[in-house]
Amino acid sequence: MTSNTESPEIRTTSNFLRDIIEEDVRTKKFGDATVQTRFPPEPNGYLHIGHAKAICLDFGLADEFGGKTNLRFDDTNPEKEEQEYVDSIQNDVRWLGFDWERLCYASDYFGQLYEWALQLIRAGKAYVDDLTADEIRQYRGTLTEPGRDSPYRDRAIEENLDLFTRMKRGEFPDGSRVLRAKIDMASPNVNMRDPVMYRILHASHHRTGDDWCIYPMYDYAHGQSDSIEHVTHSMCTLEFADHQPLYRWYIEQLAIFPSQQIEFDRLNLTYTLMSKRKLLQLVQENRVKGWDDPRMPTLSGLRRRGFTPEAIRAFVTSVGASRTNGVVDFEMLEHFQRNDLNRRAARAMAVLRPLKVVIDNYPEGRKEFVDVANNPEDPSAGTRQVLFSRELYIEQDDFREVPPPKYYRLSPGKEVRLRNAYFVTAQSIVKAPDGSLIEVHCTYDPASRGGNSPDGRKVKSTIHWVSTAHAVSAEIRLYDKLFSKPDPYDVEESGDVLDNLNPNSLEILTGAKLEPSLADAKAGDRFQFERVGYFCVDPDSSPGKLIFNRTLPLKDSWAKLEKKTGA
RNA sequence: UGGGCGAUCGUUCAAUGGCAGGACAGUGCCCUUUGGAGGCACUUAUCCAGGUUCGAAUCCUGGUCGCCCAGCCA
């Protein structure tokens, strides 16, 4: 079921979830039942990397114990849910590398849930309440004061049955009545103060259409759905811990399969956020280009950005699970992504900000092919031929008229290696009247073909290049952190999270020059542009108009050094 | 201020009464036809106070701090 191709250095350390399951299997807590889990998203948005952690836990742990995992849509609130989200979620789970045993919906169980509600009413465990939402809130009490019983709490069973069936038939308007569980209005746990089981919602559901006008609440639906599917280990995030007594209460009252809920911590990352509500807001207010904007922490955004499922899986398993709230450094994710791409991404030479170089002693009109490794990390990736000629583009950053200390690249009088080609020495520069640099003139050493000089001469730097006459142009989209603060919620008194959006999270370069082999790269293809970073062809790209997204830059120890000594 | 949960290097996860360890980040060196990658080394932690024990990060007691809960959302 799962494709576990985690990189070898990812040791699966123990975590408390695995310990619990191991213990349950050992003690046969569920008899001979196999481990059964479920991943239960509400289809009200796109999946993000926080969900990836839950997915890896739900699918991964079940798989470890020879169990199965269902994908179940928790679709009990038709007002927020859409088919678009159902589709994207399935797509993203598969992309991450998992496949489910069964595809389920809470709405599959609406009929059963309704029958069980009748059963609870008959047992005197549920009642129809005519209080308004506002009144229910007032009767609920506060965190420190107990609630009070609703005046409708002791309605006769027959009357409750009558009212509830009429609620279902659509005789009452939205909000006029609810069905409540009769538990304990004085419970210190507010979730147990006669929680609402059903509300009236004359809304069209993405699957059941207008079949229903009453919908079960999460608490009334989730545990029973788990139970119906014989879920043994129902893992969810920490904020549901207070709901566990209620989860168990319904299961016990109904005397059905005893699924057990176990909570773990949410994944948080620096410089971004995981709130579906906030992500939706970013999309709706056009602060980003959509759910799959490469700056988004959504799986679709990360995919478009060039992140790989392998790296994301390795990352979330490395981060582990516990019950402590924390925030993981975004650098951790970047590390796993670079690690993966370094091994797999084909190399290419690409110049993001071109500077023209003319090799004065290289014959005009001559061109030649040089041999280049497709991936130095992987000899089996083979080699290719790249055109070299008298006029080239190099990176603007790779030339300094006045080199700072420790700057090893091209500067007047200095010799460097053009990767896989020749040694060149900068001889002179040409400037425009405004003083800006137009081109650099060099001489090359014909004996250094391939990048080594027979006399054993060393150079301190190797730079990449592209032949001007053969280069293909491309648009490059550079992405940076979505938010400018590690904690986006770190705002002034009356401020909003979105105030912390990084205004420079996207930079578009239109004049990039790439080696010719990149001309027929297809959407989704990933490359390492040597010495620059990892890039992925954007779906906006077309044969005549190449567009690359920068997944991540390469680590840049020179930039770090320069910043340090410059400061 | 009621209830629930938690607290270990800067971050994250281990250590399940017996030498506090890994990963990320950081620092230094080596190596390098990517200032990439790789190799080596180094720095840094058990919230506090008591107690039990030959021995406590782990068990007990009391504090402190943090997160979650008062939707007819999930």
XYZ file of C-alpha atoms (C1' of nucleotides) in Angstrom:
641
model
C 0.000 0.000 0.000
C 2.591 2.583 0.941
C 5.667 3.190 -1.095
C 8.198 3.519 1.640
C 11.263 4.815 -0.110
C 12.556 6.876 2.760
C 16.148 7.814 2.456
C 18.388 5.428 4.353
C 19.441 7.888 7.044
C 15.856 8.323 8.198
C 15.714 6.025 11.150
C 12.256 5.495 12.447
C 12.763 6.253 16.084
C 10.179 5.182 18.560
C 7.214 7.392 19.242
C 4.380 7.064 21.705
C 1.838 6.205 18.997
C 3.838 3.231 17.838
C 4.307 2.182 21.462
C 0.563 2.225 22.058
C -0.239 0.239 18.943
C 2.521 -2.236 19.667
C 1.141 -2.757 23.153
C -2.429 -3.150 21.877
C -1.365 -5.695 19.308
C 0.660 -7.592 21.879
C -2.186 -7.688 24.403
C -4.796 -8.332 21.700
C -6.800 -5.366 22.889
C -8.979 -5.659 19.793
C -8.968 -9.415 19.685
C -7.892 -10.692 16.328
C -8.857 -7.504 14.531
C -6.002 -6.087 12.501
C -4.804 -2.554 12.991
C -7.178 -0.216 11.203
C -6.638 3.526 10.874
C -8.202 6.321 8.906
C -7.249 9.700 7.534
C -10.343 11.890 8.020
C -10.069 15.322 6.366
C -13.027 17.656 6.050
C -13.290 18.594 2.366
C -13.307 22.309 3.064
C -9.861 23.201 1.743
C -6.651 21.849 0.301
C -4.295 19.593 2.206
C -1.158 21.181 3.655
C 2.093 19.830 5.007
C 0.544 19.497 8.455
C -1.829 16.957 6.941
C 1.185 15.179 5.468
C 2.273 14.385 9.001
C -1.143 12.960 9.850
C -1.212 11.006 6.598
C 2.213 9.491 7.182
C 1.218 8.557 10.712
C -2.171 7.099 9.760
C -0.964 5.171 6.740
C 2.580 4.517 7.911
C 1.747 3.089 11.311
C -1.050 0.882 9.988
C 1.317 -0.417 7.339
C 4.020 -1.164 9.893
C 1.621 -3.438 11.752
C 0.155 -5.058 8.682
C -3.020 -3.029 8.979
C -5.163 -0.949 6.645
C -6.093 2.686 6.287
C -9.256 4.284 4.974
C -9.539 7.709 3.489
C -12.691 9.134 5.011
C -14.155 12.501 4.263
C -15.607 14.100 7.349
C -18.365 15.762 5.395
C -20.934 16.666 8.016
C -21.118 20.386 7.299
C -22.477 21.013 3.777
C -22.021 24.754 4.100
C -18.242 24.572 3.898
C -17.598 21.518 1.791
C -17.123 21.137 -1.950
C -16.387 18.451 -4.504
C -13.320 20.401 -5.649
C -11.762 19.759 -2.252
C -12.726 16.088 -2.295
C -10.918 15.713 -5.603
C -7.822 17.634 -4.627
C -7.483 15.700 -1.374
C -7.546 12.339 -3.115
C -5.026 13.596 -5.614
C -2.697 14.900 -2.919
C -2.840 11.739 -0.803
C -1.908 9.666 -3.852
C 0.817 12.083 -4.812
C 2.303 11.748 -1.354
C 2.598 8.054 -2.098
C -0.309 6.453 -0.287
C -3.338 4.499 -1.331
C -6.319 3.770 0.844
C -8.031 0.517 1.617
C -11.484 2.058 1.333
C -12.776 5.461 0.313
C -15.434 6.481 2.808
C -17.572 9.440 3.701
C -19.214 10.313 6.992
C -22.223 10.995 4.792
C -22.278 7.263 3.954
C -23.410 6.799 7.529
C -26.110 9.461 7.759
C -28.816 6.777 7.769
C -27.156 4.693 10.467
C -26.371 7.781 12.527
C -30.039 8.771 12.366
C -31.142 5.319 13.540
C -28.711 5.524 16.429
C -30.071 8.938 17.345
C -33.568 7.451 17.575
C -32.130 4.707 19.736
C -30.589 7.237 22.116
C -33.863 9.155 22.301
C -35.751 5.973 23.148
C -33.188 5.247 25.834
C -33.807 8.689 27.314
C -30.290 9.751 26.396
C -31.156 12.469 23.892
C -33.731 15.218 23.620
C -34.950 17.895 21.256
C -34.169 21.375 22.495
C -36.084 24.466 21.338
C -33.657 26.942 22.834
C -31.998 29.372 20.440
C -28.279 29.125 19.790
C -27.823 32.138 22.007
C -29.811 30.635 24.843
C -27.950 27.367 24.585
C -24.730 29.278 24.997
C -26.047 31.029 28.083
C -27.333 27.815 29.606
C -23.987 26.148 28.971
C -22.324 28.165 31.724
C -18.683 29.134 31.553
C -15.344 27.443 32.045
C -15.601 28.102 35.773
C -19.357 27.922 36.355
C -21.577 24.909 35.728
C -24.346 25.097 33.138
C -28.069 24.861 33.754
C -30.507 22.327 32.410
C -32.556 23.403 29.431
C -36.293 23.738 30.167
C -36.836 21.198 27.367
C -34.454 18.644 28.867
C -37.194 16.479 30.378
C -39.471 16.230 27.419
C -41.267 12.922 27.072
C -39.594 10.339 24.885
C -42.592 10.225 22.569
C -42.497 13.974 22.100
C -38.757 13.862 21.385
C -39.309 11.119 18.852
C -42.072 13.091 17.196
C -40.102 16.321 17.104
C -36.902 14.708 15.847
C -38.633 12.832 13.033
C -40.323 16.078 12.046
C -36.947 17.856 12.131
C -35.766 15.258 9.658
C -38.861 15.700 7.495
C -38.056 19.371 7.153
C -40.954 20.788 9.093
C -38.839 23.298 10.986
C -36.616 26.172 9.875
C -32.837 26.276 10.329
C -31.802 26.970 13.872
C -35.197 26.415 15.422
C -34.349 23.195 17.225
C -31.479 20.809 17.847
C -31.102 17.287 19.126
C -28.913 17.124 22.206
C -27.307 14.308 24.148
C -28.482 14.213 27.757
C -25.268 13.971 29.731
C -24.325 16.429 32.456
C -24.776 20.190 32.401
C -22.467 20.518 35.386
C -19.553 18.612 33.886
C -16.206 20.399 34.266
C -15.642 19.414 30.641
C -17.876 21.729 28.621
C -18.012 19.197 25.798
C -20.089 16.974 28.053
C -22.688 19.645 28.856
C -25.446 18.165 26.698
C -23.638 18.522 23.371
C -25.610 19.174 20.218
C -25.931 16.033 18.083
C -27.973 17.353 15.157
C -28.717 20.784 13.758
C -31.235 21.763 11.108
C -29.543 22.901 7.914
C -31.593 23.257 4.766
C -28.451 23.104 2.682
C -27.484 21.051 -0.322
C -24.739 18.548 0.403
C -22.045 17.828 -2.178
C -22.911 14.134 -2.108
C -26.317 13.614 -0.551
C -27.859 16.626 -2.237
C -31.139 17.569 -0.581
C -31.779 14.172 1.013
C -31.144 15.595 4.439
C -31.982 18.818 6.205
C -30.532 17.751 9.541
C -26.816 17.137 9.818
C -24.828 15.431 12.588
C -22.189 17.368 14.466
C -18.552 16.256 14.332
C -18.682 14.728 17.800
C -21.765 12.704 17.033
C -20.394 11.492 13.699
C -16.705 10.894 14.116
C -16.452 8.177 16.728
C -19.331 6.219 15.262
C -17.833 6.459 11.788
C -14.600 5.087 13.218
C -16.576 2.356 14.914
C -18.466 1.397 11.751
C -15.140 1.015 9.942
C -13.672 -0.908 12.885
C -10.955 1.659 13.257
C -8.749 0.482 16.093
C -6.542 3.530 16.424
C -8.138 6.861 15.636
C -5.327 9.357 15.642
C -6.097 13.045 15.684
C -4.542 16.275 16.824
C -4.237 17.520 20.383
C -7.102 20.009 20.347
C -9.525 17.071 20.296
C -8.285 15.637 23.574
C -11.166 17.277 25.449
C -13.589 15.546 23.105
C -12.384 12.072 23.944
C -14.807 11.518 26.838
C -17.656 12.343 24.482
C -16.178 10.173 21.722
C -16.260 7.290 24.206
C -19.665 8.183 25.613
C -21.445 7.727 22.282
C -19.640 4.465 21.591
C -20.483 3.129 25.041
C -24.130 4.164 24.951
C -24.509 2.536 21.561
C -22.422 -0.473 22.572
C -20.609 -0.555 19.254
C -17.032 -1.361 18.198
C -14.738 0.378 20.693
C -12.499 2.502 18.499
C -10.012 4.481 20.537
C -8.908 8.019 19.983
C -5.267 9.007 20.465
C -4.052 12.585 20.108
C -0.721 13.863 18.845
C 0.722 17.305 18.190
C 0.099 19.359 15.097
C 2.985 20.202 12.792
C 3.925 23.874 12.774
C 6.604 25.429 10.628
C 8.365 28.757 10.950
C 7.539 31.496 8.431
C 4.225 29.958 7.422
C 0.922 28.869 8.901
C -1.327 25.832 8.738
C -4.719 27.343 9.442
C -7.063 26.308 6.631
C -9.116 29.387 7.400
C -6.127 31.690 6.903
C -4.953 29.861 3.823
C -8.431 30.223 2.359
C -8.264 33.930 3.106
C -4.940 34.241 1.277
C -6.549 32.618 -1.736
C -9.798 34.592 -1.611
C -8.081 37.943 -1.150
C -5.649 37.166 -3.971
C -2.654 37.528 -1.699
C -1.396 34.433 -3.502
C -2.340 33.032 -6.881
C -4.337 30.079 -5.592
C -4.199 27.031 -3.369
C -1.292 25.772 -5.452
C 0.723 28.965 -5.361
C 4.319 27.782 -4.841
C 4.595 29.897 -1.709
C 1.739 28.072 -0.011
C 2.380 25.285 2.530
C -0.269 23.233 0.744
C 0.784 19.970 -0.830
C -0.320 21.314 -4.200
C 1.760 24.438 -3.652
C 4.810 22.470 -2.587
C 4.365 20.164 -5.561
C 4.217 23.078 -7.969
C 7.223 24.583 -6.275
C 9.152 21.378 -7.010
C 9.095 19.627 -3.653
C 9.016 15.840 -3.830
C 6.793 13.410 -1.941
C 9.896 11.478 -0.888
C 11.398 14.529 0.793
C 8.157 15.491 2.483
C 7.741 11.975 3.842
C 11.316 11.869 5.062
C 10.833 15.235 6.711
C 7.647 14.420 8.577
C 8.922 11.076 9.785
C 12.092 12.738 10.977
C 10.123 15.366 12.836
C 8.223 12.637 14.634
C 5.160 12.857 16.822
C 4.683 13.728 20.443
C 2.266 15.639 22.628
C 4.265 18.832 22.900
C 3.323 21.930 20.974
C 6.227 23.263 19.005
C 7.403 24.842 15.810
C 9.821 23.155 13.456
C 12.415 25.256 11.647
C 11.590 25.606 7.974
C 15.292 24.877 7.354
C 14.613 21.305 8.400
C 12.191 20.833 5.504
C 14.640 22.529 3.154
C 17.373 20.158 4.246
C 15.363 17.058 3.400
C 14.369 18.523 0.065
C 17.921 19.435 -0.912
C 19.109 16.053 0.229
C 16.620 14.295 -2.031
C 17.109 16.508 -5.056
C 20.883 16.461 -4.764
C 20.816 12.733 -5.370
C 18.212 12.737 -8.112
C 17.969 16.025 -9.964
C 19.591 16.273 -13.377
C 22.118 19.091 -13.572
C 21.998 21.871 -16.114
C 23.707 25.176 -16.630
C 21.500 28.226 -16.419
C 22.365 31.876 -16.009
C 19.727 33.787 -14.071
C 21.151 37.310 -14.453
C 23.341 37.263 -17.563
C 26.593 39.094 -18.129
C 28.198 38.782 -21.543
C 31.707 37.397 -21.845
C 33.779 37.471 -25.037
C 36.790 35.210 -25.381
C 39.033 37.291 -27.572
C 41.455 34.557 -28.562
C 38.766 32.011 -29.384
C 38.219 31.902 -33.157
C 35.125 33.703 -34.347
C 32.445 31.408 -35.745
C 33.920 28.339 -34.102
C 31.834 26.182 -31.812
C 32.445 22.883 -30.074
C 30.794 20.404 -27.785
C 32.039 19.731 -24.294
C 31.161 16.654 -22.269
C 29.142 17.265 -19.141
C 27.971 14.867 -16.428
C 24.202 14.829 -15.997
C 24.583 14.203 -12.299
C 27.960 13.949 -10.583
C 26.206 12.191 -7.672
C 24.942 9.489 -9.998
C 27.246 8.252 -12.755
C 24.432 6.145 -14.205
C 22.707 9.374 -15.219
C 25.270 9.603 -18.033
C 26.649 12.604 -19.829
C 25.523 15.103 -22.422
C 27.134 17.485 -24.871
C 26.918 21.222 -24.335
C 27.806 23.832 -26.950
C 30.692 26.150 -26.252
C 31.591 29.217 -28.309
C 33.372 32.575 -28.287
C 30.534 34.513 -26.700
C 29.029 33.344 -23.451
C 26.786 34.446 -20.639
C 27.961 34.133 -17.088
C 26.203 35.124 -13.890
C 26.518 38.786 -12.963
C 27.437 37.664 -9.459
C 30.398 35.782 -10.871
C 32.304 38.905 -11.916
C 33.521 41.786 -9.771
C 35.499 44.677 -11.138
C 36.800 45.229 -7.628
C 36.783 41.860 -5.869
C 36.197 41.856 -2.128
C 38.486 39.750 0.090
C 38.009 35.996 -0.368
C 36.167 36.520 -3.649
C 37.432 33.698 -5.872
C 35.402 34.248 -9.007
C 36.204 36.307 -12.113
C 37.789 39.708 -11.749
C 40.310 41.634 -13.843
C 43.493 39.625 -14.271
C 42.090 36.559 -12.444
C 41.798 33.094 -13.941
C 38.813 30.810 -13.323
C 37.461 27.608 -14.808
C 34.397 27.631 -17.021
C 32.777 24.454 -15.852
C 33.653 21.462 -18.040
C 35.268 23.764 -20.612
C 38.356 25.965 -20.315
C 40.349 28.184 -18.020
C 39.734 31.842 -18.819
C 41.344 35.043 -17.577
C 39.550 38.380 -17.484
C 41.466 40.986 -19.475
C 39.219 44.022 -19.859
C 35.712 45.287 -19.484
C 33.374 47.394 -21.580
C 31.075 49.858 -19.908
C 28.109 51.878 -21.091
C 28.236 55.690 -20.874
C 26.258 55.475 -17.638
C 29.028 53.372 -16.131
C 27.149 50.093 -16.168
C 28.960 46.942 -17.184
C 28.249 45.683 -20.703
C 30.700 42.887 -21.245
C 33.876 41.279 -20.039
C 36.696 40.304 -22.383
C 38.743 37.249 -21.549
C 41.410 35.029 -23.009
C 41.263 31.280 -22.714
C 43.871 28.575 -22.416
C 43.285 26.116 -25.289
C 45.313 23.475 -23.424
C 42.821 23.443 -20.550
C 40.016 21.860 -22.539
C 37.686 19.900 -20.298
C 38.704 22.030 -17.354
C 42.202 20.907 -16.458
C 45.495 22.475 -17.369
C 48.275 20.046 -18.359
C 50.756 22.105 -16.350
C 48.844 21.343 -13.161
C 47.842 24.960 -12.668
C 45.019 25.385 -10.152
C 42.197 27.875 -10.138
C 40.202 28.780 -7.057
C 36.833 28.914 -8.718
C 34.645 27.186 -11.264
C 31.771 29.119 -12.777
C 28.917 28.116 -15.042
C 28.168 29.550 -18.455
C 25.863 29.370 -21.461
C 26.753 30.032 -25.108
C 24.947 33.228 -26.164
C 24.174 32.046 -29.668
C 22.614 28.797 -28.492
C 20.990 29.770 -25.190
C 17.263 29.512 -24.688
C 15.452 32.214 -22.753
C 13.234 31.583 -19.795
C 11.242 33.235 -17.079
C 12.371 32.325 -13.599
C 10.203 32.718 -10.525
C 12.128 33.049 -7.296
C 10.252 32.352 -4.088
C 11.028 33.350 -0.577
C 9.312 32.876 2.785
C 5.562 33.567 2.740
C 5.790 35.523 5.993
C 8.598 37.745 7.121
C 8.487 36.620 10.743
C 9.239 33.112 12.051
C 5.928 33.319 13.879
C 3.344 34.984 11.615
C 1.044 35.423 14.604
C 3.586 37.730 16.221
C 1.619 40.917 15.536
C 0.952 44.272 17.154
C -2.009 44.698 19.469
C -4.638 45.362 16.808
C -2.678 43.903 13.919
C -3.574 41.060 11.602
C -1.541 37.978 10.723
C -1.536 39.024 7.118
C 0.367 42.169 8.075
C 3.331 39.843 8.390
C 3.123 38.634 4.810
C 6.545 38.945 3.178
C 6.172 41.603 0.454
C 9.150 40.105 -1.378
C 8.075 36.485 -1.444
C 8.041 36.430 -5.242
C 10.619 37.815 -7.643
C 10.275 37.267 -11.361
C 13.323 37.181 -13.605
C 12.545 37.436 -17.303
C 15.961 37.418 -18.926
C 17.429 34.117 -17.818
C 19.517 32.150 -20.328
C 19.602 28.370 -20.258
C 21.617 25.693 -21.962
C 19.815 24.417 -25.084
C 19.011 20.975 -23.672
C 16.439 22.627 -21.419
C 14.374 23.776 -24.412
C 12.044 20.792 -24.248
C 11.705 20.462 -20.504
C 8.148 19.589 -19.513
C 5.959 20.850 -16.708
C 6.992 19.245 -13.445
C 10.543 18.386 -14.582
C 13.069 19.138 -11.885
C 16.669 20.228 -12.306
C 19.591 21.475 -10.375
C 20.887 24.580 -12.090
C 24.510 24.148 -11.123
C 25.771 26.493 -8.441
C 22.348 28.168 -8.287
C 19.604 25.944 -6.950
C 16.842 23.495 -7.659
C 14.206 24.414 -10.214
C 10.996 22.921 -11.486
C 9.139 23.642 -14.715
C 5.894 25.469 -13.925
C 2.616 24.300 -15.489
C 2.233 27.815 -16.940
C 5.181 26.920 -19.140
C 4.726 26.220 -22.857
C 7.193 25.084 -25.530
C 7.822 28.639 -26.695
C 7.824 30.143 -23.232
C 9.725 28.323 -20.542
C 8.901 29.131 -16.936
C 10.836 27.713 -14.005
C 10.053 27.894 -10.308
C 12.927 27.935 -7.916
C 12.279 25.174 -5.419
C 15.200 26.155 -3.216
C 18.523 27.859 -3.692
C 21.692 25.849 -3.147
C 23.386 26.561 0.147
C 25.571 29.564 -0.454
C 28.560 29.741 1.850
C 30.014 32.659 -0.110
C 26.875 34.739 0.446
C 27.100 33.897 4.115
C 30.780 34.839 4.270
C 30.200 38.057 2.376
C 27.343 39.014 4.646
C 29.401 38.284 7.715
C 32.513 40.188 6.639
C 30.474 42.957 5.079
C 28.590 43.513 8.304
C -10.391 31.712 38.034
C -13.007 25.029 36.205
C -11.164 20.958 33.214
C -7.585 18.595 29.945
C -2.574 18.185 28.069
C 2.523 19.168 28.232
C 7.749 20.787 29.767
C 15.161 17.347 27.551
C 20.674 21.241 23.416
C 18.729 27.425 19.592
C 14.797 23.775 16.999
C 12.779 18.793 16.803
C 12.747 13.781 18.359
C 15.127 9.713 21.488
C 16.776 7.542 26.101
C 10.585 3.124 28.955
C 14.871 3.319 37.050
C 21.348 2.224 34.937
C 27.136 6.301 30.444
C 21.523 12.081 28.306
C 21.915 10.361 22.052
C 20.384 11.513 16.715
C 18.740 15.050 13.051
C 18.403 20.381 11.703
C 20.816 24.958 12.723
C 25.744 27.041 14.267
C 31.378 26.984 14.479
C 36.229 25.221 12.761
C 39.204 22.114 9.654
C 39.800 18.667 5.388
C 38.295 17.616 0.493
C 36.140 19.318 -4.056
C 35.927 20.720 -11.952
C 29.142 23.180 -8.292
C 32.019 28.437 -2.531
C 27.069 22.472 -4.001
C 27.787 17.560 -2.162
C 30.941 14.776 1.155
C 34.355 13.808 5.571
C 36.156 15.031 10.523
C 35.803 17.752 14.944
C 33.457 21.147 18.309
C 29.773 24.015 21.130
C 24.963 23.735 23.661
C 19.894 20.612 27.331
C 16.812 17.156 31.542
C 11.592 24.015 34.225
C 12.035 24.735 39.890
C 11.933 22.707 45.057
C 11.518 18.609 47.960
C 10.980 13.152 48.359
C 11.557 7.581 47.140
C 15.991 4.724 45.504
C 22.467 1.869 45.562
C 21.004 4.780 41.327
C 15.874 9.550 38.790
C 15.111 13.055 32.547
C 12.107 8.776 33.900
C 8.519 7.307 39.960
C 5.938 10.533 44.105
C 4.545 15.533 46.246
C 4.266 20.711 45.702
C 5.188 24.828 42.605
C 6.221 27.547 37.914
C 5.489 28.209 32.837
C 3.081 26.999 28.044
C -0.938 25.096 24.907
C -6.230 23.650 24.313
C -11.732 24.011 25.662
C -17.445 28.025 26.794
C -19.810 26.894 17.483
C -26.282 24.734 15.918
C -17.424 24.435 12.792
C -14.137 20.319 12.263
